[in-house]
PDB file of C-alpha atoms in Angstrom:
ATOM      1  CA  MET A 289      26.176 138.749 124.654  1.00 28.00           C
ATOM      2  CA  LEU A 290      22.690 137.639 125.518  1.00 31.00           C
ATOM      3  CA  SER A 291      20.339 136.258 122.894  1.00 37.00           C
ATOM      4  CA  ILE A 292      16.626 135.577 123.142  1.00 37.00           C
ATOM      5  CA  PHE A 293      17.154 132.375 121.205  1.00 37.00           C
ATOM      6  CA  ARG A 294      19.353 129.965 123.127  1.00 34.00           C
ATOM      7  CA  THR A 295      20.968 126.646 122.451  1.00 31.00           C
ATOM      8  CA  ARG A 296      18.900 123.664 123.574  1.00 35.00           C
ATOM      9  CA  THR A 297      20.208 120.479 121.945  1.00 35.00           C
ATOM     10  CA  ARG A 298      23.599 119.008 121.190  1.00 28.00           C
ATOM     11  CA  MET A 299      23.217 119.918 117.541  1.00 35.00           C
ATOM     12  CA  PHE A 300      22.675 123.523 118.408  1.00 35.00           C
ATOM     13  CA  ALA A 301      25.562 123.413 120.846  1.00 29.00           C
ATOM     14  CA  LEU A 302      27.613 122.573 117.766  1.00 28.00           C
ATOM     15  CA  LEU A 303      26.123 125.572 116.042  1.00 32.00           C
ATOM     16  CA  ALA A 304      27.139 127.727 118.957  1.00 29.00           C
ATOM     17  CA  ALA A 305      30.692 126.475 118.794  1.00 26.00           C
ATOM     18  CA  ILE A 306      31.178 127.341 115.131  1.00 26.00           C
ATOM     19  CA  ALA A 307      28.953 130.382 114.720  1.00 30.00           C
ATOM     20  CA  ALA A 308      30.562 133.794 114.790  1.00 26.00           C
ATOM     21  CA  LEU A 309      28.014 135.990 116.509  1.00 27.00           C
ATOM     22  CA  GLY A 310      27.864 139.743 116.338  1.00 29.00           C
ATOM     23  CA  ALA A 311      26.965 141.641 119.496  1.00 31.00           C
ATOM     24  CA  GLY A 312      23.358 142.699 119.560  1.00 34.00           C
ATOM     25  CA  THR A 313      21.773 139.965 117.493  1.00 39.00           C
ATOM     26  CA  PHE A 314      18.504 138.675 118.896  1.00 42.00           C
ATOM     27  CA  PHE A 315      18.345 135.639 116.625  1.00 44.00           C
ATOM     28  CA  GLY A 316      20.298 133.091 118.579  1.00 40.00           C
ATOM     29  CA  VAL A 317      23.099 130.795 117.725  1.00 32.00           C
ATOM     30  CA  ARG A 318      20.794 127.948 116.824  1.00 36.00           C
ATOM     31  CA  LEU A 319      19.625 129.555 113.590  1.00 35.00           C
ATOM     32  CA  LEU A 320      22.731 131.365 112.444  1.00 36.00           C
ATOM     33  CA  VAL A 321      24.825 128.963 110.381  1.00 39.00           C
ATOM     34  CA  ASP A 322      23.685 127.749 106.970  1.00 42.00           C
ATOM     35  CA  ARG A 323      26.255 125.030 106.518  1.00 38.00           C
ATOM     36  CA  VAL A 324      25.132 122.824 109.364  1.00 41.00           C
ATOM     37  CA  PHE A 325      23.003 119.778 108.693  1.00 44.00           C
ATOM     38  CA  VAL A 326      21.099 117.966 111.441  1.00 43.00           C
ATOM     39  CA  GLU A 327      22.951 114.998 112.939  1.00 39.00           C
ATOM     40  CA  ALA A 328      20.396 112.640 111.432  1.00 39.00           C
ATOM     41  CA  GLN A 329      21.250 113.847 107.921  1.00 48.00           C
ATOM     42  CA  GLY A 330      21.038 110.335 106.481  1.00 48.00           C
ATOM     43  CA  GLN A 331      17.659 109.680 108.080  1.00 51.00           C
ATOM     44  CA  ASP A 332      14.930 108.674 105.622  1.00 57.00           C
ATOM     45  CA  GLY A 333      17.370 109.041 102.751  1.00 61.00           C
ATOM     46  CA  ILE A 334      17.663 112.808 103.213  1.00 68.00           C
ATOM     47  CA  VAL A 335      20.890 114.266 101.877  1.00 74.00           C
ATOM     48  CA  PRO A 336      22.293 117.803 102.151  1.00 76.00           C
ATOM     49  CA  PRO A 337      22.668 120.117  99.156  1.00 83.00           C
ATOM     50  CA  PRO A 338      25.744 119.665  96.954  1.00 86.00           C
ATOM     51  CA  GLU A 339      28.944 121.531  97.726  1.00 88.00           C
ATOM     52  CA  SER A 340      28.273 123.893  94.816  1.00 90.00           C
ATOM     53  CA  VAL A 341      25.302 125.367  96.690  1.00 90.00           C
ATOM     54  CA  PHE A 342      27.453 126.272  99.668  1.00 89.00           C
ATOM     55  CA  GLU A 343      30.190 127.584  97.409  1.00 91.00           C
ATOM     56  CA  GLN A 344      27.721 129.871  95.644  1.00 91.00           C
ATOM     57  CA  GLU A 345      26.512 131.139  99.008  1.00 92.00           C
ATOM     58  CA  ARG A 346      30.068 131.806 100.200  1.00 91.00           C
ATOM     59  CA  ARG A 347      31.102 133.689  97.061  1.00 94.00           C
ATOM     60  CA  ALA A 348      27.993 135.869  96.717  1.00 95.00           C
ATOM     61  CA  PRO A 349      27.938 139.474  97.977  1.00 95.00           C
ATOM     62  CA  ARG A 350      26.413 139.715 101.454  1.00 95.00           C
ATOM     63  CA  PHE A 351      23.176 141.538 102.098  1.00 96.00           C
ATOM     64  CA  ALA A 352      23.054 144.530 104.409  1.00 96.00           C
ATOM     65  CA  GLY A 353      20.272 147.075 104.238  1.00 97.00           C
ATOM     66  CA  ASP A 354      16.590 147.859 104.570  1.00 97.00           C
ATOM     67  CA  VAL A 355      13.940 145.418 103.422  1.00 97.00           C
ATOM     68  CA  SER A 356      10.344 146.520 103.950  1.00 97.00           C
ATOM     69  CA  GLY A 357      11.355 148.784 106.836  1.00 97.00           C
ATOM     70  CA  ILE A 358      13.519 146.199 108.630  1.00 97.00           C
ATOM     71  CA  PHE A 359      17.304 146.505 108.684  1.00 97.00           C
ATOM     72  CA  ILE A 360      18.938 143.144 107.979  1.00 96.00           C
ATOM     73  CA  GLY A 361      22.645 142.456 107.902  1.00 94.00           C
ATOM     74  CA  PRO A 362      25.553 140.341 109.098  1.00 92.00           C
ATOM     75  CA  PRO A 363      27.296 140.803 112.446  1.00 89.00           C
ATOM     76  CA  GLY A 364      29.417 143.920 112.682  1.00 88.00           C
ATOM     77  CA  VAL A 365      27.627 145.975 110.043  1.00 92.00           C
ATOM     78  CA  PRO A 366      26.745 149.464 111.340  1.00 93.00           C
ATOM     79  CA  VAL A 367      22.999 149.932 111.772  1.00 95.00           C
ATOM     80  CA  PRO A 368      21.602 153.362 110.802  1.00 96.00           C
ATOM     81  CA  PRO A 369      20.262 155.324 113.786  1.00 95.00           C
ATOM     82  CA  GLN A 370      16.613 155.215 112.695  1.00 97.00           C
ATOM     83  CA  TYR A 371      16.388 151.496 113.492  1.00 97.00           C
ATOM     84  CA  VAL A 372      15.858 150.092 116.991  1.00 96.00           C
ATOM     85  CA  THR A 373      18.690 147.709 117.871  1.00 94.00           C
ATOM     86  CA  TYR A 374      19.292 145.179 120.608  1.00 91.00           C
ATOM     87  CA  ASP A 375      22.175 147.258 121.971  1.00 91.00           C
ATOM     88  CA  GLU A 376      19.873 150.252 122.268  1.00 93.00           C
ATOM     89  CA  VAL A 377      17.271 148.311 124.242  1.00 93.00           C
ATOM     90  CA  CYS A 378      19.783 146.255 126.215  1.00 91.00           C
ATOM     91  CA  PRO A 379      22.924 148.358 126.656  1.00 90.00           C
ATOM     92  CA  GLU A 380      26.059 146.789 128.056  1.00 88.00           C
ATOM     93  CA  GLY A 381      25.694 145.967 131.714  1.00 88.00           C
ATOM     94  CA  THR A 382      21.986 145.143 131.602  1.00 90.00           C
ATOM     95  CA  ALA A 383      20.511 141.653 131.623  1.00 86.00           C
ATOM     96  CA  THR A 384      17.798 139.913 129.636  1.00 88.00           C
ATOM     97  CA  VAL A 385      15.264 138.134 131.857  1.00 93.00           C
ATOM     98  CA  GLU A 386      12.147 136.114 131.182  1.00 94.00           C
ATOM     99  CA  VAL A 387       8.893 137.648 132.412  1.00 96.00           C
ATOM    100  CA  PRO A 388       5.326 136.299 132.725  1.00 96.00           C
ATOM    101  CA  PRO A 389       3.379 136.007 129.433  1.00 95.00           C
ATOM    102  CA  ALA A 390       0.823 138.497 130.772  1.00 96.00           C
ATOM    103  CA  GLN A 391       3.460 141.197 130.375  1.00 96.00           C
ATOM    104  CA  ALA A 392       3.719 140.713 126.600  1.00 97.00           C
ATOM    105  CA  GLY A 393       1.386 143.625 125.876  1.00 96.00           C
ATOM    106  CA  VAL A 394       1.415 144.503 122.162  1.00 96.00           C
ATOM    107  CA  LEU A 395       3.815 141.608 121.562  1.00 97.00           C
ATOM    108  CA  ALA A 396       1.176 139.007 122.427  1.00 97.00           C
ATOM    109  CA  LEU A 397       0.168 136.818 119.492  1.00 96.00           C
ATOM    110  CA  GLU A 398      -2.864 134.599 119.021  1.00 93.00           C
ATOM    111  CA  LEU A 399      -1.939 132.071 116.381  1.00 93.00           C
ATOM    112  CA  ASP A 400      -3.961 128.997 115.409  1.00 92.00           C
ATOM    113  CA  LEU A 401      -1.494 126.617 113.741  1.00 95.00           C
ATOM    114  CA  PRO A 402      -2.164 123.092 112.436  1.00 94.00           C
ATOM    115  CA  SER A 403      -1.392 120.245 114.825  1.00 94.00           C
ATOM    116  CA  THR A 404       1.709 119.432 112.762  1.00 94.00           C
ATOM    117  CA  PHE A 405       3.365 122.405 114.479  1.00 96.00           C
ATOM    118  CA  VAL A 406       4.404 121.213 117.931  1.00 96.00           C
ATOM    119  CA  LEU A 407       5.043 123.972 120.453  1.00 96.00           C
ATOM    120  CA  ARG A 408       8.051 123.363 122.671  1.00 95.00           C
ATOM    121  CA  GLU A 409       6.562 124.891 125.786  1.00 94.00           C
ATOM    122  CA  ASP A 410       9.601 124.191 127.948  1.00 92.00           C
ATOM    123  CA  SER A 411      12.085 125.506 125.407  1.00 91.00           C
ATOM    124  CA  LEU A 412      14.365 128.382 126.303  1.00 88.00           C
ATOM    125  CA  ASP A 413      13.198 129.820 122.989  1.00 89.00           C
ATOM    126  CA  THR A 414       9.582 130.086 124.173  1.00 94.00           C
ATOM    127  CA  GLY A 415       8.561 132.979 126.391  1.00 95.00           C
ATOM    128  CA  VAL A 416       8.518 136.723 126.888  1.00 96.00           C
ATOM    129  CA  VAL A 417      11.752 138.548 127.655  1.00 95.00           C
ATOM    130  CA  ALA A 418      12.615 141.966 129.035  1.00 96.00           C
ATOM    131  CA  CYS A 419      15.739 144.020 129.511  1.00 93.00           C
ATOM    132  CA  ASP A 420      16.176 146.686 132.169  1.00 89.00           C
ATOM    133  CA  GLY A 421      12.403 146.676 132.714  1.00 91.00           C
ATOM    134  CA  THR A 422      11.500 146.926 129.008  1.00 94.00           C
ATOM    135  CA  VAL A 423       9.656 143.975 127.458  1.00 96.00           C
ATOM    136  CA  TYR A 424      11.236 143.711 124.037  1.00 96.00           C
ATOM    137  CA  ALA A 425      10.370 140.275 122.612  1.00 96.00           C
ATOM    138  CA  ALA A 426       7.946 137.373 122.791  1.00 96.00           C
ATOM    139  CA  ARG A 427       8.685 134.155 120.921  1.00 95.00           C
ATOM    140  CA  TRP A 428       7.431 130.621 120.472  1.00 96.00           C
ATOM    141  CA  ASP A 429       9.568 127.630 119.492  1.00 95.00           C
ATOM    142  CA  TYR A 430       8.023 124.956 117.240  1.00 96.00           C
ATOM    143  CA  ALA A 431       9.075 121.627 115.771  1.00 95.00           C
ATOM    144  CA  TYR A 432       7.555 120.859 112.385  1.00 95.00           C
ATOM    145  CA  ARG A 433       7.898 117.833 110.124  1.00 91.00           C
ATOM    146  CA  GLY A 434       7.873 119.519 106.737  1.00 88.00           C
ATOM    147  CA  THR A 435       7.399 118.538 103.114  1.00 88.00           C
ATOM    148  CA  ASN A 436      11.161 118.015 102.762  1.00 87.00           C
ATOM    149  CA  GLY A 437      10.953 115.115 105.226  1.00 85.00           C
ATOM    150  CA  MET A 438      13.054 116.915 107.802  1.00 85.00           C
ATOM    151  CA  THR A 439      12.041 118.133 111.240  1.00 88.00           C
ATOM    152  CA  SER A 440      12.310 121.903 110.999  1.00 92.00           C
ATOM    153  CA  ASP A 441      13.000 124.247 113.874  1.00 92.00           C
ATOM    154  CA  ILE A 442      10.868 127.383 113.788  1.00 95.00           C
ATOM    155  CA  VAL A 443      10.680 130.375 116.088  1.00 95.00           C
ATOM    156  CA  ILE A 444       7.767 132.771 115.646  1.00 97.00           C
ATOM    157  CA  GLY A 445       7.896 135.990 117.583  1.00 96.00           C
ATOM    158  CA  ARG A 446       7.300 139.685 117.952  1.00 97.00           C
ATOM    159  CA  THR A 447       9.737 142.362 119.079  1.00 96.00           C
ATOM    160  CA  ILE A 448      10.091 146.096 119.472  1.00 97.00           C
ATOM    161  CA  LEU A 449      13.365 145.895 117.527  1.00 96.00           C
ATOM    162  CA  THR A 450      13.455 146.936 113.870  1.00 97.00           C
ATOM    163  CA  SER A 451      16.864 145.504 113.022  1.00 95.00           C
ATOM    164  CA  THR A 452      18.836 142.300 113.282  1.00 89.00           C
ATOM    165  CA  ASP A 453      22.549 141.839 112.661  1.00 78.00           C
ATOM    166  CA  GLY A 454      22.430 138.050 112.777  1.00 83.00           C
ATOM    167  CA  TRP A 455      21.771 137.273 109.100  1.00 91.00           C
ATOM    168  CA  ASP A 456      24.935 136.782 107.073  1.00 92.00           C
ATOM    169  CA  VAL A 457      23.301 135.733 103.798  1.00 94.00           C
ATOM    170  CA  ALA A 458      23.857 136.179 100.076  1.00 95.00           C
ATOM    171  CA  ALA A 459      22.262 139.351  98.758  1.00 96.00           C
ATOM    172  CA  TYR A 460      20.082 137.485  96.247  1.00 95.00           C
ATOM    173  CA  ARG A 461      18.264 135.689  99.092  1.00 96.00           C
ATOM    174  CA  ALA A 462      16.851 138.847 100.724  1.00 97.00           C
ATOM    175  CA  ARG A 463      13.974 140.729  99.134  1.00 97.00           C
ATOM    176  CA  SER A 464      10.815 142.690  99.766  1.00 98.00           C
ATOM    177  CA  THR A 465       7.504 140.993  99.056  1.00 98.00           C
ATOM    178  CA  VAL A 466       3.827 140.841  99.998  1.00 98.00           C
ATOM    179  CA  ILE A 467       2.521 137.831 101.917  1.00 98.00           C
ATOM    180  CA  GLY A 468      -1.108 137.441 102.939  1.00 96.00           C
ATOM    181  CA  GLY A 469      -1.766 141.051 101.991  1.00 96.00           C
ATOM    182  CA  ARG A 470       1.038 142.288 104.256  1.00 97.00           C
ATOM    183  CA  LYS A 471       4.334 143.900 103.312  1.00 97.00           C
ATOM    184  CA  ALA A 472       7.178 141.622 104.342  1.00 98.00           C
ATOM    185  CA  ALA A 473      10.926 141.056 104.190  1.00 98.00           C
ATOM    186  CA  LEU A 474      11.830 137.570 102.996  1.00 98.00           C
ATOM    187  CA  ILE A 475      15.103 135.700 103.391  1.00 97.00           C
ATOM    188  CA  GLU A 476      14.843 132.628 101.213  1.00 97.00           C
ATOM    189  CA  PRO A 477      16.536 129.325 102.014  1.00 95.00           C
ATOM    190  CA  MET A 478      19.562 128.436  99.888  1.00 93.00           C
ATOM    191  CA  THR A 479      17.557 125.807  97.994  1.00 93.00           C
ATOM    192  CA  PRO A 480      13.788 125.264  97.580  1.00 94.00           C
ATOM    193  CA  ASP A 481      13.783 122.286  99.960  1.00 92.00           C
ATOM    194  CA  GLY A 482      15.472 124.371 102.670  1.00 92.00           C
ATOM    195  CA  LEU A 483      17.777 121.612 103.865  1.00 88.00           C
ATOM    196  CA  ALA A 484      20.876 122.732 105.785  1.00 86.00           C
ATOM    197  CA  SER A 485      19.684 126.307 105.490  1.00 90.00           C
ATOM    198  CA  ARG A 486      17.989 129.001 107.481  1.00 92.00           C
ATOM    199  CA  SER A 487      15.299 131.349 106.279  1.00 95.00           C
ATOM    200  CA  ALA A 488      13.035 134.061 107.642  1.00 96.00           C
ATOM    201  CA  VAL A 489      10.089 136.365 107.151  1.00 98.00           C
ATOM    202  CA  PHE A 490       9.778 139.747 108.864  1.00 98.00           C
ATOM    203  CA  PHE A 491       6.536 141.749 108.977  1.00 98.00           C
ATOM    204  CA  PRO A 492       6.976 145.411 109.959  1.00 98.00           C
ATOM    205  CA  GLU A 493       4.718 146.522 112.803  1.00 98.00           C
ATOM    206  CA  PRO A 494       3.971 149.888 114.458  1.00 97.00           C
ATOM    207  CA  PHE A 495       5.761 148.558 117.562  1.00 97.00           C
ATOM    208  CA  GLY A 496       8.625 146.832 115.702  1.00 97.00           C
ATOM    209  CA  MET A 497       8.124 143.569 113.826  1.00 97.00           C
ATOM    210  CA  THR A 498       6.625 140.100 113.757  1.00 97.00           C
ATOM    211  CA  PHE A 499       9.054 137.448 112.574  1.00 97.00           C
ATOM    212  CA  ILE A 500       9.485 133.824 111.580  1.00 97.00           C
ATOM    213  CA  ALA A 501      13.002 132.362 111.808  1.00 95.00           C
ATOM    214  CA  ALA A 502      13.494 128.815 110.597  1.00 95.00           C
ATOM    215  CA  ALA A 503      16.079 126.114 109.972  1.00 92.00           C
ATOM    216  CA  ASN A 504      15.612 123.214 107.527  1.00 92.00           C
ATOM    217  CA  LEU A 505      12.244 124.553 106.341  1.00 94.00           C
ATOM    218  CA  SER A 506      11.327 124.412 102.658  1.00 95.00           C
ATOM    219  CA  ARG A 507      10.482 127.603 100.797  1.00 97.00           C
ATOM    220  CA  ASP A 508       6.884 126.463 100.203  1.00 97.00           C
ATOM    221  CA  ASP A 509       6.381 125.594 103.873  1.00 97.00           C
ATOM    222  CA  LEU A 510       7.902 128.918 104.942  1.00 98.00           C
ATOM    223  CA  LEU A 511       5.548 130.900 102.708  1.00 98.00           C
ATOM    224  CA  ALA A 512       2.514 128.853 103.778  1.00 97.00           C
ATOM    225  CA  LEU A 513       3.351 129.501 107.434  1.00 98.00           C
ATOM    226  CA  ALA A 514       3.933 133.178 106.694  1.00 98.00           C
ATOM    227  CA  GLU A 515       0.452 133.351 105.154  1.00 98.00           C
ATOM    228  CA  LEU A 516      -1.036 132.063 108.421  1.00 97.00           C
ATOM    229  CA  VAL A 517       0.963 134.552 110.475  1.00 98.00           C
ATOM    230  CA  ALA A 518       0.056 137.399 108.113  1.00 97.00           C
ATOM    231  CA  ARG A 519      -3.647 136.656 108.454  1.00 96.00           C
ATOM    232  CA  ALA A 520      -3.368 136.434 112.240  1.00 95.00           C
ATOM    233  CA  THR A 521      -1.613 139.810 112.467  1.00 96.00           C
ATOM    234  CA  LYS A 522      -3.302 141.740 109.662  1.00 88.00           C
ATOM    235  CA  LYS A 523      -5.131 144.759 110.986  1.00 76.00           C
TER     236      LYS A 523
END
């Protein structure tokens, strides 16, 4: 299986080793597992959430369904035919390749972020990708030192897909909302500080969606970033 988000550091290699990935997900291994804390977990006195938080997450019913026009679910859940999936765009036997940014088309994004967001220009998670001649995603990988004291990993992107099967989360964490005047699907982190957790915001688009996928990002920082993205993409 090919993913548009790829492992880059040793920590995320660990993620890859323990993550169970479903075929067709376009959110890569580096953002898939909640119970992984960055190797420097003791740095600056930062500690992970208590075991009870992970236990609650494990025991809760999983979410699978439509949120604001985007289908979200764990690996292996059947996706209704009205949603555009990775397997539909990249059927078995085809390859995902990176293409020049000029080919992004409607997936191009002009985003003016504060200097605290550091773009990883050489990251495998930054660039425009195509499959069998179809450009299906553009994404940008950022490092951000957030209010929780942790360096968060954030990927902002746009895609022609309208589904993702890479989000195995408790049902209570996924909901529809409005951010920056735009309808959105929100996956909240396990705790407000976002430590050892992943989270996301999806904005439905005529071509597919605009998304933010994050690890170790606090809820407040996620929503503040989503406000900036909403304003930049609001028609």
